């Protein structure tokens, strides 16, 4: 079977479950080296084992996408291990789902002002912020970046 992503290096944030995990699985299946991130090593390891069983290479990295130091460390690791090469960034991490679920039956004027920060910090703000260390660490690469604003719809 052809491996169209062989030699490609990818980072998928929020990849321990859901859409991020599915994207990581498909990238590995296509032969890529995929760095997956999430906040819990146990779920990342399970996802990485599944991904590697499909082909490619999967590297689990504990990284809270709301913490700039952890994001910077992630991209430093990728740059160091991949000689400054990164092809694809999938910014799938999103931390606003619980806030949306907790406030979905309230009128807007009854929700706390902090709701905006909860919804937009990892989803919107970090879409841009993740790209800064990502691009600076791999300045010589062509980087394709995509973002998923709401990877889990409320029930």
Coordinates of C-alpha atoms in Angstrom, one line a residue:
X1 CA 0.0 0.0 0.0
X2 CA 1.3 3.5 -0.9
X3 CA 2.2 5.8 1.9
X4 CA 1.4 9.3 0.6
X5 CA 2.5 11.0 3.8
X6 CA 5.8 9.1 4.2
X7 CA 8.5 11.6 5.3
X8 CA 6.0 14.2 6.4
X9 CA 6.0 15.5 10.0
X10 CA 2.7 16.4 11.6
X11 CA 1.5 17.8 14.9
X12 CA -2.1 17.2 16.0
X13 CA -3.2 18.9 19.2
X14 CA -6.1 17.5 21.2
X15 CA -5.5 14.1 19.7
X16 CA -6.2 11.8 22.6
X17 CA -9.8 11.4 21.5
X18 CA -12.5 12.5 19.0
X19 CA -11.7 14.3 15.8
X20 CA -8.1 14.9 16.7
X21 CA -7.5 11.2 17.3
X22 CA -9.2 10.3 14.1
X23 CA -7.0 12.7 12.1
X24 CA -3.9 11.4 13.8
X25 CA -4.9 7.8 13.0
X26 CA -5.3 8.7 9.3
X27 CA -2.0 10.6 9.1
X28 CA -0.2 7.6 10.6
X29 CA -2.0 5.2 8.3
X30 CA -0.8 7.4 5.4
X31 CA 2.8 6.9 6.7
X32 CA 3.5 10.2 8.5
X33 CA 5.4 10.9 11.7
X34 CA 2.7 12.3 13.9
X35 CA 3.2 14.1 17.2
X36 CA -0.1 14.0 19.2
X37 CA -0.9 16.2 22.2
X38 CA -3.3 16.1 25.0
X39 CA -3.3 16.7 28.7
X40 CA -3.3 13.0 29.9
X41 CA -0.4 10.6 29.1
X42 CA -2.5 7.5 29.6
X43 CA -5.0 8.4 26.8
X44 CA -2.2 9.6 24.6
X45 CA -0.4 6.4 24.9
X46 CA -3.5 4.4 23.9
X47 CA -4.0 6.6 20.9
X48 CA -0.4 6.4 19.9
X49 CA -0.4 2.6 20.1
X50 CA -3.5 2.4 17.9
X51 CA -2.0 4.9 15.4
X52 CA 1.3 3.1 15.2
X53 CA -0.5 -0.2 14.5
X54 CA -1.8 1.4 11.3
X55 CA 1.7 2.5 10.1
X56 CA 3.8 5.6 10.4
X57 CA 5.2 6.8 13.7
X58 CA 3.3 8.4 16.5
X59 CA 4.9 10.4 19.3
X60 CA 2.6 11.2 22.3
X61 CA 3.5 14.5 24.0
X62 CA 1.7 15.8 27.1
X63 CA 0.8 19.4 26.3
X64 CA -1.9 21.7 27.6
X65 CA -2.5 24.0 24.7
X66 CA -3.6 26.7 27.0
X67 CA -0.1 26.9 28.5
X68 CA 2.4 28.8 26.3
X69 CA 5.4 27.2 27.9
X70 CA 4.1 23.7 27.1
X71 CA 3.3 24.7 23.5
X72 CA 6.8 26.2 23.1
X73 CA 8.3 23.0 24.6
X74 CA 6.3 20.9 22.1
X75 CA 7.6 22.8 19.1
X76 CA 11.1 22.8 20.4
X77 CA 10.9 19.0 20.8
X78 CA 9.6 18.6 17.2
X79 CA 12.3 21.0 15.8
X80 CA 15.0 19.1 17.7
X81 CA 13.9 15.6 16.7
X82 CA 12.9 16.5 13.1
X83 CA 15.8 18.8 12.3
X84 CA 13.5 21.8 12.2
X85 CA 11.1 20.2 9.8
X86 CA 7.3 20.3 10.2
X87 CA 4.7 19.9 7.4
X88 CA 1.3 19.9 9.0
X89 CA -0.2 21.5 12.1
X90 CA -3.8 20.5 13.0
X91 CA -4.9 22.7 15.9
X92 CA -7.7 20.6 17.2
X93 CA -7.5 21.3 21.0
X94 CA -10.5 23.1 22.3
X95 CA -11.4 23.8 25.9
X96 CA -14.8 25.6 25.7
X97 CA -17.1 22.7 25.4
X98 CA -17.9 22.3 29.1
X99 CA -18.6 26.1 29.4
X100 CA -21.0 25.8 26.5
X101 CA -22.7 22.8 28.0
X102 CA -23.0 24.6 31.4
X103 CA -24.6 27.7 29.9
X104 CA -26.5 26.5 26.9
X105 CA -30.0 26.9 28.5
X106 CA -29.3 30.4 29.8
X107 CA -30.0 33.7 28.0
X108 CA -26.7 35.4 27.0
X109 CA -27.2 38.2 29.6
X110 CA -27.2 35.6 32.4
X111 CA -23.9 34.0 31.5
X112 CA -20.7 35.2 33.2
X113 CA -18.4 37.5 31.2
X114 CA -15.7 34.9 31.8
X115 CA -17.5 32.6 29.4
X116 CA -16.0 34.5 26.5
X117 CA -12.5 33.7 27.8
X118 CA -13.3 30.1 28.4
X119 CA -14.7 29.6 24.9
X120 CA -12.1 31.5 23.0
X121 CA -8.8 31.0 24.9
X122 CA -7.9 27.6 23.5
X123 CA -10.2 27.6 20.5
X124 CA -9.6 31.0 18.9
X125 CA -6.6 32.6 20.7
X126 CA -4.5 29.5 20.5
X127 CA -5.2 29.0 16.9
X128 CA -3.0 32.0 16.3
X129 CA -0.7 31.5 19.3
X130 CA 0.1 27.9 18.3
X131 CA 1.3 29.0 15.0
X132 CA 3.9 31.4 16.4
X133 CA 6.2 28.9 18.0
X134 CA 5.3 26.4 15.3
X135 CA 6.5 28.6 12.5
X136 CA 9.5 30.0 14.3
X137 CA 10.7 26.5 15.1
X138 CA 10.4 25.4 11.5
X139 CA 11.1 28.6 9.6
X140 CA 12.5 26.7 6.6
X141 CA 9.5 24.5 6.1
X142 CA 6.2 25.0 4.3
X143 CA 3.6 24.6 7.0
X144 CA 0.0 23.8 6.4
X145 CA -2.1 24.7 9.5
X146 CA -5.7 24.0 10.1
X147 CA -7.9 24.6 13.1
X148 CA -11.1 23.0 14.3
X149 CA -13.0 25.5 16.4
X150 CA -15.6 23.2 18.0
X151 CA -14.5 19.6 17.8
X152 CA -17.3 18.3 20.0
X153 CA -20.9 19.5 19.5
X154 CA -23.1 19.8 22.6
X155 CA -25.7 17.0 23.0

